[in-house]
Amino acid sequence: MSFFADLWAFMRTRKKFWLLPIILMMALLGGLVVLTQGSAVAPFIYTLF
């Protein structure tokens, strides 16, 4: 949890709040791939990129 606290402190002090949506979307896509084990969602993720 200290990683997230350090990341938040970095974004707060450097005024880099635009990083928050990017990090959240990466975490959601990563969690989706991990939860579905990559096989069922792969065609949909490939169309996004």
XYZ file of C-alpha atoms in Angstrom:
49
model
C 0.000 0.000 0.000
C 2.933 2.351 0.413
C 3.397 2.333 -3.371
C -0.061 3.838 -3.835
C 0.573 6.390 -1.109
C 3.849 7.395 -2.747
C 2.183 7.586 -6.151
C -0.595 9.775 -4.788
C 1.927 12.025 -3.023
C 3.877 12.376 -6.277
C 0.770 13.299 -8.254
C -0.372 15.741 -5.586
C 2.923 17.602 -5.230
C 3.795 17.687 -8.941
C 0.208 18.496 -10.038
C 0.118 15.441 -12.323
C -3.547 14.618 -11.806
C -3.916 13.717 -15.488
C -2.053 10.476 -14.680
C -4.901 9.204 -12.509
C -7.316 8.203 -15.336
C -4.474 6.519 -17.241
C -3.417 4.499 -14.206
C -7.011 3.542 -13.401
C -7.708 2.329 -16.942
C -4.485 0.321 -17.004
C -5.398 -1.262 -13.670
C -8.924 -2.101 -14.848
C -7.710 -3.666 -18.094
C -5.004 -5.581 -16.248
C -7.493 -6.844 -13.700
C -9.845 -7.887 -16.470
C -7.129 -9.887 -18.191
C -6.054 -11.532 -14.933
C -9.592 -12.401 -13.831
C -10.621 -13.924 -17.146
C -7.196 -15.506 -17.671
C -6.751 -13.778 -21.005
C -8.552 -16.199 -23.312
C -12.148 -14.955 -23.368
C -11.423 -11.241 -23.449
C -8.439 -11.306 -25.805
C -10.379 -10.555 -29.028
C -11.994 -7.515 -27.454
C -8.730 -6.140 -26.049
C -6.935 -6.623 -29.362
C -9.558 -4.485 -31.107
C -8.909 -1.640 -28.660
C -5.252 -1.460 -29.554
